[in-house]
Structures are given as structure tokens and as C-alpha cells.
Short mmCIF file of C-alpha atoms in Angstrom, two decimals:
data_model
loop_
_atom_site.label_atom_id
_atom_site.label_comp_id
_atom_site.label_asym_id
_atom_site.label_seq_id
_atom_site.Cartn_x
_atom_site.Cartn_y
_atom_site.Cartn_z
CA MET A 1313 5.36 -2.63 -28.03
CA ILE A 1314 3.26 -0.84 -25.39
CA ALA A 1315 2.63 2.71 -26.46
CA PRO A 1316 3.71 5.36 -23.96
CA ALA A 1317 0.86 6.96 -22.06
CA VAL A 1318 0.18 10.66 -22.39
CA THR A 1319 -0.43 11.10 -18.65
CA PRO A 1320 0.86 8.21 -16.55
CA THR A 1321 -1.18 7.72 -13.41
CA THR A 1322 0.38 7.05 -10.00
CA VAL A 1323 -1.94 5.00 -7.81
CA PRO A 1324 -2.24 6.35 -4.23
CA ARG A 1325 -0.71 4.17 -1.52
CA SER A 1326 -4.06 3.82 0.25
CA VAL A 1327 -5.61 2.41 -2.92
CA ARG A 1328 -2.67 0.05 -3.43
CA VAL A 1329 -3.16 -1.35 0.05
CA GLY A 1330 -6.95 -1.43 -0.34
CA TYR A 1331 -6.64 -3.25 -3.62
CA GLY A 1332 -3.97 -5.61 -2.35
CA VAL A 1333 -5.97 -6.83 0.64
CA GLY A 1334 -8.48 -8.41 -1.76
CA SER A 1335 -5.79 -10.93 -2.65
CA PHE A 1336 -6.70 -12.78 0.54
CA CYS A 1337 -9.65 -14.02 -1.51
CA THR A 1338 -7.51 -15.03 -4.49
CA ALA A 1339 -4.90 -16.93 -2.52
CA THR A 1340 -7.14 -18.46 0.12
CA VAL A 1341 -9.90 -19.81 -2.12
CA SER A 1342 -7.30 -21.27 -4.45
CA ALA A 1343 -4.93 -22.65 -1.83
CA VAL A 1344 -7.11 -24.07 0.95
CA PRO A 1345 -9.25 -26.36 -1.23
CA GLY A 1346 -6.20 -27.10 -3.37
CA LEU A 1347 -4.24 -28.08 -0.29
CA LEU A 1348 -6.84 -29.81 1.88
CA LEU A 1349 -9.93 -30.78 -0.10
CA LEU A 1350 -8.59 -33.88 -1.85
CA TYR A 1351 -7.02 -35.18 1.38
CA TYR A 1352 -10.24 -34.35 3.31
CA MET A 1353 -12.33 -36.43 0.92
CA THR A 1354 -10.02 -39.44 0.60
CA ASN A 1355 -9.03 -39.67 4.27
CA PHE A 1356 -12.17 -38.44 6.08
CA LEU A 1357 -15.12 -39.05 3.76
CA ALA A 1358 -13.86 -42.33 2.23
CA VAL A 1359 -14.15 -40.97 -1.31
CA PRO A 1360 -12.01 -42.89 -3.85
CA ALA A 1361 -9.02 -40.84 -4.99
CA TRP A 1362 -10.09 -40.68 -8.64
CA LEU A 1363 -13.61 -39.51 -7.69
CA ALA A 1364 -12.23 -36.93 -5.28
CA GLY A 1365 -10.10 -35.62 -8.14
CA VAL A 1366 -13.21 -35.33 -10.31
CA VAL A 1367 -15.04 -33.43 -7.55
CA VAL A 1368 -12.21 -30.91 -7.25
CA THR A 1369 -12.03 -30.50 -11.03
CA ALA A 1370 -15.67 -30.57 -12.16
CA PRO A 1371 -16.88 -27.26 -10.61
CA LYS A 1372 -13.99 -25.49 -12.31
CA ILE A 1373 -15.46 -26.37 -15.69
CA TRP A 1374 -18.34 -24.09 -14.71
CA ASP A 1375 -15.80 -21.27 -14.60
CA LEU A 1376 -15.57 -21.44 -18.39
CA ILE A 1377 -19.16 -20.19 -18.49
CA ILE A 1378 -19.60 -17.99 -15.42
CA ASN A 1379 -16.29 -16.10 -15.50
CA PRO A 1380 -16.68 -14.59 -19.00
CA LEU A 1381 -20.30 -13.76 -18.16
CA VAL A 1382 -19.31 -11.90 -15.00
CA GLY A 1383 -16.56 -10.11 -16.91
CA ARG A 1384 -18.98 -9.04 -19.63
CA TRP A 1385 -21.54 -7.89 -17.04
CA SER A 1386 -18.94 -5.87 -15.13
CA ASP A 1387 -17.73 -4.23 -18.37
CA ARG A 1388 -21.28 -3.03 -18.99
CA THR A 1389 -22.13 -2.06 -15.42
CA ARG A 1390 -22.94 1.61 -14.85
CA SER A 1391 -22.94 2.54 -11.19
CA ARG A 1392 -21.89 5.35 -8.89
CA LEU A 1393 -19.53 2.74 -7.43
CA GLY A 1394 -17.89 2.21 -10.82
CA PRO A 1395 -18.16 -0.83 -13.11
CA ARG A 1396 -16.19 -3.29 -10.91
CA ARG A 1397 -16.86 -2.54 -7.25
CA PRO A 1398 -20.55 -3.61 -7.09
CA TRP A 1399 -19.37 -7.08 -8.07
CA LEU A 1400 -16.73 -7.06 -5.35
CA LEU A 1401 -19.50 -6.46 -2.84
CA ALA A 1402 -21.66 -9.24 -4.29
CA GLY A 1403 -18.80 -11.70 -3.98
CA ALA A 1404 -18.05 -10.60 -0.42
CA CYS A 1405 -21.66 -11.34 0.61
CA THR A 1406 -21.78 -14.85 -0.87
CA LEU A 1407 -18.34 -16.45 -1.00
CA PRO A 1408 -17.65 -16.88 2.75
CA ILE A 1409 -20.91 -18.81 3.21
CA ALA A 1410 -20.32 -21.10 0.25
CA PHE A 1411 -16.74 -21.76 1.32
CA PHE A 1412 -17.78 -22.78 4.82
CA LEU A 1413 -20.32 -25.26 3.47
CA VAL A 1414 -17.65 -27.14 1.48
CA PHE A 1415 -16.06 -28.40 4.71
CA ALA A 1416 -19.16 -28.40 6.92
CA GLY A 1417 -21.26 -31.15 5.37
CA PRO A 1418 -23.50 -33.72 7.06
CA PRO A 1419 -22.02 -37.10 8.09
CA LEU A 1420 -21.78 -38.67 4.65
CA THR A 1421 -19.18 -40.95 3.07
CA GLY A 1422 -18.38 -42.28 -0.39
CA VAL A 1423 -20.42 -41.13 -3.38
CA PRO A 1424 -23.05 -39.13 -1.37
CA ALA A 1425 -20.26 -37.18 0.31
CA ALA A 1426 -18.65 -36.52 -3.08
CA LEU A 1427 -21.94 -35.19 -4.46
CA TYR A 1428 -22.46 -32.88 -1.50
CA VAL A 1429 -18.93 -31.46 -1.63
CA GLY A 1430 -19.18 -31.07 -5.41
CA LEU A 1431 -22.39 -28.99 -5.18
CA CYS A 1432 -20.96 -26.75 -2.46
CA PHE A 1433 -17.73 -26.32 -4.39
CA MET A 1434 -19.76 -25.32 -7.45
CA ALA A 1435 -21.46 -22.59 -5.40
CA THR A 1436 -18.06 -21.47 -4.15
CA ALA A 1437 -16.74 -21.21 -7.70
CA THR A 1438 -19.72 -19.04 -8.69
CA ALA A 1439 -19.35 -16.67 -5.75
CA TYR A 1440 -15.60 -16.50 -6.32
CA ALA A 1441 -16.16 -15.42 -9.93
CA LEU A 1442 -18.36 -12.51 -8.81
CA PHE A 1443 -15.41 -11.06 -6.89
CA GLU A 1444 -12.30 -12.30 -8.64
CA VAL A 1445 -13.02 -11.46 -12.29
CA PRO A 1446 -13.76 -7.74 -11.77
CA TYR A 1447 -10.98 -7.59 -9.17
CA LYS A 1448 -8.35 -8.82 -11.63
CA ALA A 1449 -9.60 -6.39 -14.28
CA MET A 1450 -8.95 -3.30 -12.14
CA PRO A 1451 -5.11 -2.88 -12.37
CA GLY A 1452 -5.18 -2.48 -16.16
CA GLU A 1453 -7.63 0.41 -15.68
CA MET A 1454 -5.88 2.15 -12.75
CA THR A 1455 -2.76 3.40 -14.57
CA HIS A 1456 -1.31 3.73 -18.07
CA ASP A 1457 2.28 3.31 -16.87
CA TYR A 1458 4.06 0.03 -17.78
CA HIS A 1459 6.20 -0.21 -14.62
CA GLU A 1460 3.64 1.42 -12.32
CA ARG A 1461 1.41 -1.61 -12.88
CA THR A 1462 4.16 -3.89 -11.56
CA SER A 1463 4.62 -1.66 -8.50
CA LEU A 1464 0.87 -1.67 -7.88
CA LEU A 1465 0.72 -5.45 -8.12
CA GLN A 1466 3.66 -5.77 -5.74
CA TRP A 1467 1.20 -4.93 -2.97
CA ARG A 1468 -1.16 -7.59 -4.25
CA MET A 1469 1.61 -10.18 -4.06
CA ILE A 1470 2.55 -9.18 -0.52
CA PHE A 1471 -1.01 -9.88 0.56
CA ILE A 1472 -1.03 -13.10 -1.45
CA GLY A 1473 2.01 -14.12 0.57
CA ALA A 1474 0.22 -13.34 3.81
CA ALA A 1475 -2.87 -15.20 2.63
CA THR A 1476 -0.75 -18.16 1.59
CA ALA A 1477 0.61 -18.24 5.13
CA ILE A 1478 -2.94 -18.39 6.42
CA SER A 1479 -3.84 -21.06 3.90
CA GLY A 1480 -0.74 -23.17 4.28
CA VAL A 1481 0.08 -22.66 7.95
CA LEU A 1482 -3.00 -21.55 9.88
CA ALA A 1483 -5.56 -23.71 8.09
CA PRO A 1484 -3.59 -26.98 8.51
CA ALA A 1485 -2.75 -25.95 12.11
CA ILE A 1486 -6.44 -25.64 12.93
CA VAL A 1487 -7.15 -28.97 11.22
CA THR A 1488 -4.45 -30.78 13.20
CA SER A 1489 -5.21 -29.02 16.49
CA GLN A 1490 -7.49 -31.92 17.48
CA GLY A 1491 -5.11 -34.71 16.45
CA GLU A 1492 -2.24 -35.22 14.02
CA ASP A 1493 -4.58 -36.09 11.16
CA GLY A 1494 -7.41 -33.81 12.30
CA THR A 1495 -11.12 -34.52 12.72
CA LEU A 1496 -14.32 -33.58 10.94
CA GLY A 1497 -14.92 -31.02 13.67
CA SER A 1498 -11.50 -29.44 13.18
CA TYR A 1499 -12.18 -29.11 9.44
CA ARG A 1500 -15.43 -27.29 10.23
CA LEU A 1501 -13.59 -24.96 12.62
CA MET A 1502 -10.99 -24.26 9.95
CA ALA A 1503 -13.70 -23.47 7.39
CA ALA A 1504 -15.47 -21.07 9.75
CA THR A 1505 -12.21 -19.26 10.55
CA ILE A 1506 -11.24 -18.89 6.90
CA ALA A 1507 -14.77 -17.71 6.01
CA VAL A 1508 -14.49 -14.85 8.51
CA ILE A 1509 -11.08 -13.87 7.13
CA LEU A 1510 -12.51 -13.89 3.60
CA LEU A 1511 -15.42 -11.66 4.60
CA VAL A 1512 -13.19 -9.07 6.30
CA SER A 1513 -10.61 -8.96 3.48
CA MET A 1514 -13.16 -8.78 0.66
CA LEU A 1515 -15.09 -5.96 2.34
CA GLY A 1516 -11.76 -4.26 3.01
CA SER A 1517 -10.96 -4.35 -0.69
CA PHE A 1518 -14.40 -3.03 -1.62
CA PHE A 1519 -14.04 0.00 0.66
CA GLY A 1520 -10.30 0.37 0.04
CA THR A 1521 -10.72 0.86 -3.71
CA ALA A 1522 -13.35 3.60 -3.42
CA ARG A 1523 -10.76 6.18 -4.58
CA ALA A 1524 -9.16 4.01 -7.27
CA PRO A 1525 -8.44 5.95 -10.51
CA MET A 1526 -10.18 4.80 -13.68
CA THR A 1527 -7.98 5.42 -16.73
CA GLY A 1528 -9.31 2.72 -19.05
CA ALA A 1529 -11.60 3.25 -22.03
CA PRO A 1530 -14.83 4.90 -20.85
CA GLU A 1531 -17.18 3.03 -23.18
CA PRO A 1532 -17.90 -0.70 -22.73
CA ASP A 1533 -17.73 -2.96 -25.77
CA ARG A 1534 -21.34 -3.44 -26.90
CA GLY A 1535 -20.47 -6.01 -29.53
CA GLY A 1536 -21.86 -9.52 -29.37
CA TRP A 1537 -19.98 -12.61 -28.24
CA ARG A 1538 -18.95 -13.41 -31.82
CA GLU A 1539 -17.30 -10.03 -32.38
CA GLN A 1540 -15.59 -10.00 -28.99
CA PHE A 1541 -14.19 -13.50 -29.31
CA ALA A 1542 -12.99 -12.73 -32.84
CA ALA A 1543 -11.05 -9.72 -31.55
CA ILE A 1544 -9.57 -11.69 -28.68
CA LYS A 1545 -8.56 -14.50 -31.04
CA GLY A 1546 -6.34 -12.02 -32.86
CA ASN A 1547 -4.69 -10.80 -29.65
CA SER A 1548 -1.52 -12.92 -29.63
CA ALA A 1549 -0.19 -11.43 -26.38
CA PHE A 1550 -3.42 -12.39 -24.57
CA ILE A 1551 -3.36 -15.91 -25.99
CA TRP A 1552 0.23 -16.52 -24.91
CA ILE A 1553 -0.11 -15.02 -21.42
CA THR A 1554 -3.21 -17.19 -20.90
CA ALA A 1555 -1.40 -20.31 -22.08
CA LEU A 1556 1.55 -19.48 -19.86
CA ALA A 1557 -0.67 -18.95 -16.81
CA CYS A 1558 -2.48 -22.24 -17.44
CA THR A 1559 0.77 -24.17 -17.66
CA GLN A 1560 2.31 -22.71 -14.54
CA MET A 1561 -0.85 -22.90 -12.44
CA LEU A 1562 -1.39 -26.52 -13.49
CA ALA A 1563 1.94 -27.33 -11.84
CA VAL A 1564 1.06 -25.25 -8.77
CA SER A 1565 -2.31 -26.98 -8.33
CA MET A 1566 -0.68 -30.42 -8.57
CA MET A 1567 1.81 -29.47 -5.89
CA LEU A 1568 -0.90 -28.04 -3.62
CA ALA A 1569 -2.97 -31.20 -3.89
CA ALA A 1570 0.12 -33.32 -3.26
CA ALA A 1571 1.49 -31.30 -0.31
CA PRO A 1572 -0.38 -33.06 2.56
CA TYR A 1573 0.48 -36.45 1.08
CA PHE A 1574 4.11 -35.37 0.60
CA ALA A 1575 4.26 -34.29 4.24
CA ALA A 1576 2.56 -37.44 5.54
CA TYR A 1577 4.12 -40.14 3.37
CA THR A 1578 7.46 -38.71 2.13
CA ILE A 1579 8.58 -36.61 5.09
CA GLY A 1580 6.71 -38.73 7.62
CA THR A 1581 4.41 -36.32 9.48
CA PRO A 1582 1.28 -34.42 8.36
CA ARG A 1583 2.37 -31.46 10.48
CA ALA A 1584 5.20 -30.83 8.02
CA THR A 1585 2.57 -29.26 5.74
CA GLN A 1586 2.68 -26.16 7.93
CA THR A 1587 6.46 -25.75 7.93
CA LEU A 1588 6.67 -26.45 4.21
CA PHE A 1589 4.23 -23.63 3.56
CA ALA A 1590 6.13 -21.36 5.91
CA ALA A 1591 9.21 -22.00 3.76
CA LEU A 1592 7.14 -21.23 0.66
CA VAL A 1593 5.59 -18.03 2.00
CA GLY A 1594 8.73 -16.39 3.38
CA PRO A 1595 10.24 -15.59 -0.05
CA MET A 1596 6.87 -14.41 -1.34
CA LEU A 1597 6.75 -11.78 1.42
CA LEU A 1598 10.40 -10.73 1.17
CA THR A 1599 11.42 -10.86 -2.51
CA MET A 1600 8.77 -8.64 -4.16
CA PRO A 1601 11.02 -5.53 -4.35
CA LEU A 1602 13.72 -7.73 -5.91
CA TRP A 1603 11.37 -9.00 -8.63
CA VAL A 1604 10.20 -5.44 -9.37
CA ARG A 1605 13.83 -4.42 -9.92
CA LEU A 1606 14.57 -7.50 -12.01
CA SER A 1607 11.53 -6.81 -14.22
CA LYS A 1608 12.95 -3.36 -14.95
CA ARG A 1609 16.47 -4.70 -15.50
CA PHE A 1610 15.62 -7.67 -17.74
CA ASP A 1611 12.06 -6.68 -18.80
CA LYS A 1612 9.12 -8.74 -17.64
CA ARG A 1613 9.75 -11.59 -20.07
CA GLY A 1614 13.35 -12.11 -18.96
CA ALA A 1615 12.41 -11.90 -15.29
CA MET A 1616 9.60 -14.40 -15.86
CA MET A 1617 12.01 -16.90 -17.39
CA LEU A 1618 14.36 -16.55 -14.41
CA ALA A 1619 11.48 -16.99 -11.96
CA ALA A 1620 10.21 -20.11 -13.73
CA LEU A 1621 13.70 -21.64 -13.76
CA LEU A 1622 14.00 -21.13 -10.00
CA PHE A 1623 10.50 -22.54 -9.49
CA GLY A 1624 11.20 -25.60 -11.63
CA GLY A 1625 14.69 -26.11 -10.25
CA GLY A 1626 13.47 -26.23 -6.66
CA THR A 1627 10.66 -28.59 -7.60
CA ALA A 1628 13.00 -30.96 -9.41
CA ALA A 1629 15.49 -30.89 -6.54
CA ALA A 1630 12.76 -32.01 -4.12
CA MET A 1631 12.81 -35.42 -5.83
CA ALA A 1632 15.82 -36.25 -3.66
CA THR A 1633 13.90 -35.73 -0.40
CA PRO A 1634 13.80 -39.48 0.48
CA VAL A 1635 17.61 -39.46 0.35
CA PHE A 1636 18.39 -36.18 2.15
CA GLY A 1637 15.43 -35.83 4.51
CA ALA A 1638 13.08 -33.17 5.85
CA VAL A 1639 15.52 -30.25 6.18
CA TYR A 1640 16.57 -30.66 2.56
CA ALA A 1641 12.90 -30.69 1.50
CA HIS A 1642 12.34 -27.35 3.22
CA VAL A 1643 15.39 -25.82 1.51
CA THR A 1644 14.08 -26.85 -1.92
CA ILE A 1645 10.65 -25.39 -1.12
CA LEU A 1646 12.36 -22.15 -0.11
CA LEU A 1647 13.81 -21.98 -3.63
CA VAL A 1648 10.37 -22.77 -5.07
CA GLY A 1649 8.94 -19.87 -3.05
CA VAL A 1650 11.40 -17.41 -4.59
CA GLY A 1651 10.40 -18.58 -8.07
CA ILE A 1652 6.66 -18.57 -7.42
CA ALA A 1653 6.87 -15.02 -6.06
CA GLY A 1654 8.28 -13.78 -9.36
CA VAL A 1655 5.99 -15.93 -11.51
CA GLN A 1656 2.78 -14.69 -9.90
CA LEU A 1657 3.80 -11.03 -9.77
CA LEU A 1658 4.82 -11.02 -13.42
CA LEU A 1659 1.78 -12.98 -14.63
CA PHE A 1660 -0.62 -10.41 -13.23
CA SER A 1661 1.52 -7.50 -14.38
CA MET A 1662 1.64 -8.89 -17.94
CA LEU A 1663 -2.14 -9.41 -17.90
CA ALA A 1664 -2.64 -5.78 -16.84
CA ASP A 1665 -0.39 -4.71 -19.75
CA VAL A 1666 -2.47 -6.74 -22.20
CA ILE A 1667 -5.68 -5.16 -20.88
CA ALA A 1668 -4.26 -1.64 -21.14
CA VAL A 1669 -3.01 -2.20 -24.71
CA ASP A 1670 -6.36 -3.64 -25.77
CA ALA A 1671 -8.21 -0.60 -24.39
CA ALA A 1672 -5.78 1.77 -26.14
CA LYS A 1673 -6.15 0.01 -29.49
CA THR A 1674 -9.92 -0.52 -29.46
CA GLY A 1675 -11.16 2.44 -27.42
CA LYS A 1676 -13.49 0.01 -25.65
CA ARG A 1677 -13.70 -1.31 -22.09
CA ARG A 1678 -13.17 -5.06 -22.38
CA ALA A 1679 -11.07 -5.69 -19.28
CA GLY A 1680 -13.84 -7.79 -17.75
CA VAL A 1681 -14.22 -10.02 -20.79
CA LEU A 1682 -10.46 -10.50 -21.11
CA THR A 1683 -10.02 -11.17 -17.40
CA GLY A 1684 -13.05 -13.43 -17.29
CA LEU A 1685 -11.73 -15.58 -20.11
CA TRP A 1686 -8.21 -15.60 -18.65
CA THR A 1687 -9.45 -16.56 -15.18
CA ALA A 1688 -11.86 -19.18 -16.49
CA ILE A 1689 -9.35 -20.89 -18.74
CA GLU A 1690 -6.56 -20.72 -16.17
CA SER A 1691 -8.81 -21.98 -13.38
CA GLY A 1692 -10.28 -24.75 -15.52
CA VAL A 1693 -6.92 -26.02 -16.73
CA SER A 1694 -5.18 -25.71 -13.36
CA SER A 1695 -8.00 -27.60 -11.65
CA PHE A 1696 -6.88 -30.66 -13.56
CA GLY A 1697 -3.83 -30.69 -11.29
CA ALA A 1698 -5.82 -32.32 -8.49
CA LEU A 1699 -7.42 -34.73 -10.95
CA ILE A 1700 -4.06 -35.71 -12.42
CA PHE A 1701 -2.62 -36.21 -8.96
CA GLY A 1702 -5.66 -38.26 -7.94
CA VAL A 1703 -5.16 -40.49 -10.97
CA ILE A 1704 -1.46 -40.86 -10.15
CA LEU A 1705 -2.40 -41.94 -6.62
CA SER A 1706 -4.90 -44.47 -7.96
CA LEU A 1707 -2.35 -45.88 -10.41
CA GLY A 1708 0.06 -46.18 -7.50
CA GLY A 1709 -2.44 -48.21 -5.51
CA PHE A 1710 -3.34 -45.55 -2.91
CA ILE A 1711 -5.98 -46.85 -0.46
CA GLU A 1712 -8.72 -44.46 0.67
CA SER A 1713 -9.63 -44.55 4.37
CA GLU A 1714 -11.51 -43.07 7.33
CA PRO A 1715 -9.97 -41.87 10.62
CA SER A 1716 -11.48 -44.85 12.47
CA ARG A 1717 -9.88 -47.33 10.05
CA PRO A 1718 -6.38 -46.10 9.11
CA VAL A 1719 -4.45 -48.09 6.52
CA GLU A 1720 -0.78 -48.52 5.65
CA GLN A 1721 -0.07 -47.43 2.09
CA PRO A 1722 1.95 -49.69 -0.25
CA ASP A 1723 5.39 -48.56 -1.42
CA SER A 1724 3.99 -47.93 -4.89
CA ALA A 1725 1.56 -45.36 -3.45
CA VAL A 1726 4.37 -43.59 -1.57
CA THR A 1727 6.37 -43.43 -4.81
CA ALA A 1728 3.33 -42.05 -6.63
CA VAL A 1729 3.11 -39.24 -4.07
CA LEU A 1730 6.73 -38.24 -4.72
CA ILE A 1731 6.28 -38.32 -8.51
CA GLY A 1732 3.09 -36.25 -8.31
CA GLN A 1733 4.71 -33.66 -6.05
CA THR A 1734 8.02 -33.24 -7.88
CA THR A 1735 8.73 -34.94 -11.21
CA ILE A 1736 5.64 -34.11 -13.24
CA PRO A 1737 5.20 -30.52 -11.95
CA ALA A 1738 8.89 -29.81 -12.68
CA LEU A 1739 8.50 -30.94 -16.30
CA ILE A 1740 5.43 -28.72 -16.70
CA ILE A 1741 7.23 -25.70 -15.25
CA PHE A 1742 10.26 -26.10 -17.51
CA ALA A 1743 7.88 -26.27 -20.49
CA SER A 1744 6.53 -22.85 -19.44
CA VAL A 1745 10.01 -21.36 -19.80
CA LEU A 1746 9.92 -22.11 -23.51
CA MET A 1747 6.40 -20.71 -23.77
CA THR A 1748 7.54 -17.40 -22.25
CA LEU A 1749 9.55 -16.76 -25.43
CA ARG A 1750 6.25 -16.20 -27.26
CA TYR A 1751 5.24 -13.20 -25.12
CA ARG A 1752 5.81 -10.02 -27.13
CA LEU A 1753 4.80 -6.84 -25.30
CA THR A 1754 7.68 -4.50 -24.42
CA PRO A 1755 7.96 -1.21 -22.51
CA PRO A 1756 7.94 2.17 -24.28
CA GLY A 1757 11.24 2.86 -26.01
CA ALA A 1758 12.36 -0.79 -26.17
CA PRO A 1759 13.04 -2.49 -29.49
CA GLU A 1760 9.72 -3.84 -30.73
CA ARG A 1761 9.41 -7.58 -31.20
CA ASP A 1762 7.30 -9.13 -33.92
CA ALA A 1763 3.87 -9.23 -32.30
CA SER A 1764 2.48 -11.44 -35.00
CA ALA A 1765 5.00 -14.22 -34.37
#
């Protein structure tokens, strides 16, 4: 179990808010490309669906290299700003520019367009790692208290909800402001707007965490890669929380990639993307206190299982959308939003617990390495969601197009959209419920489970 801390640390409210605002980066960079990039390439740049899926996936493989490196570097950073915050600043200075370039390319189509977007998306992934890996490492070092970490991350999830609203409502609204399907110019305007929001939020997090407490191990782990990976290999809690995150985020990424297609071809209007995301975001903003209470009542593992069941249940229920219509689809997404709120809050809280326990056991600062590996593996695996959905579209006979030459999709392609949005993600989510049983860390005073199981 998690050993009780000698002096639990309460994180000041100003630091909680300052830390939480950085989640605009997390949610926006994950959601906007996940939601719009595949559709942008297939319907505006005439990129075949399978190739567009490769473009969305390939830069994420780079995360497997850059994220652990950034984590290791931040662990070993000595600065008057602390080990993490210099990297937050570096990410804030580079990510907004790279993000804008993804959607602001020259007039290219087909393979040249795919190459351009792929290179820009690779740069975005690199800049994102500079900020995100140290950012995720910070909660495990801010407090020793098991439940205080969940309360701290509640603020992060509130901002993730707000950022998801921007990603899922504002971004598509800007895109469709110049026509129901949008234009290349409206995509550029959207990218510029989101880039400004990223810059402001990331700088806000950098300055807002200036007074953040540092309770983790003072000495970085100076061991080589072999020694560090060997130690992590024996950390069963880390292995299972990483596997759980990969599984759940794979389903989320599939649903994000499918959302514009689901709105356009299942519900019947691309503008439904905005209202669907409004239904998703509402519970994320309103149910955080409930999930904090449930995590104390049923422990984090029990609350995670409940959240995943709600998430999967809503996703499975959406399969009946062609029968019951648009209002029914929004009700099911509302249920999905309640589940996702709990899943994301508890994932990050469990990761912070794993980081704190590792520091207590080893006496070394390895939060960056752990977070870097977790982020890289999760990002790499979840990025296959867009690729899988692209393959499903291709198998269903989806026809790529340009705005000047719209096409009518065959029934098989419309069916493929529904399967990729509901059936397959639901099966993945229900599998994660079984995986949650393997998570072993418990709060102080609780009966200890077999950590070696």
C-alpha cells in the first residue's frame, strides 16, 4: 500500500489553479488534431484515408524516443526555477507555432500534402513533449498525501473540461463559420486562434506554478538507462496503470477521429460535432467533486471501474443512433462524458501515486522518466486509434474528396463510421475494466493487496 507521509502537504489554491490551467495544452493538442486532422486531410487535401491515418499515427512513434529523454533531462535539471518549470517555458515558446503550421500548409493535395502535415505534426509532438512530460510529473512531487493528489488534479480536470469545450465546440465552430464543411481558410483561422490560446495557457501555468511545493526526492537518479528501465520493469503498479491508460486512450482517440464523420454521416450534419462535444464537456466540468468523493468512498480502483463502465455503456448505447436519432445520440454522449471525467481524473491521480511511491522507495527523483515513459507509450498506442479508424473507413469503401468535388458515400462506408465510433471503442473500454483489477496501490490504513500479483 502507499505509506503514510510524515508531513502531508496541502497545495495552495493559487498553485492548484496555476497548475490546472496548463491542461489547456494537454486537452487541446490531443483533441483538436484527434478530432479534425483526419477529416481535414481526407476531405480537404484529398489524402487517402489509410494514408491520413498513417500521418496521424507516425509522429506519435517519435514520442517513444523524445518523451523519456525529456523526462530524464527534467529529472536532472538544476535551476532556480526548479527541475520542471524551465521545460514548461520551452514548450510554451515552441508548441503554438508548430501547431499552427499543421493546419496552415501550402496548397498541396495527396501525398505531398500528407508529407507536409506529417512533418509539422512531428514538430508539434516534439514541442508538446517539452511541456507535457515535466508538467505531468509535478503532482507526484507537490504533496505526499494520497487524497490531496486527487483534489489537486480535480482542478486539472476542470480546465481539461474547459479546453475540451474549446477543442470540440469552438474549433469546429470556427472551421464551419465559412460554410457547413469549412474551407482551407477557416482551418487556418482555427489554428491561429488555438495557437494563441495555447500560448496564454502555457505561460499561465509556467508563472502560476512558481510557488509550487517540491516534496519529492531531492536527488535525481544518476543511473544509466539500463538500471532505470530495470527498476521500472519491476514496478507492477506503473506497468498496469500505463497499460490501463493506453487501452482507455486508444478508445478515446478512435472516437475523436470518428466524431466528425459520425456527425456528418450518422446524424446528418457536420455541425452536430459541436453539440456532441458540448454534451461531452458538461459532465467533465460538473462531476469532478462527485468523482473525488467516489474515489474516497470506493478507493480509486473501484471508482475507476465505475467510470469505465459508464464510459463504455454510453459508447455501446450510441450504436442505436440510426434508430433513435440525434437527440438520443446526445444523451448517450452525456453518459460518456460522465465516465470520461472519472477515468481521466483517476488515471492522473493514480500516476501521481505511483510517482510518489517510487520516490519514497528509491530516494531518487525519477518522476520525469516515469512520466516520460507513461506519456510516450500512452500517446503512441492511443495514436493508433486514428489509424484503426482510417483502416475501417477504407475497408468500408470510404471515398476521399475535395470541397470542389463532393462525393456521396456508399452505405458500407456509413456503416463503417458507426462501427468505428461505437462498437470497437466500447469493446476496448470494457476490456479496461478487467485490467483495472490489476492495479494494487491502496491508501494508508487500507488492507494491503498483493503488489506482486
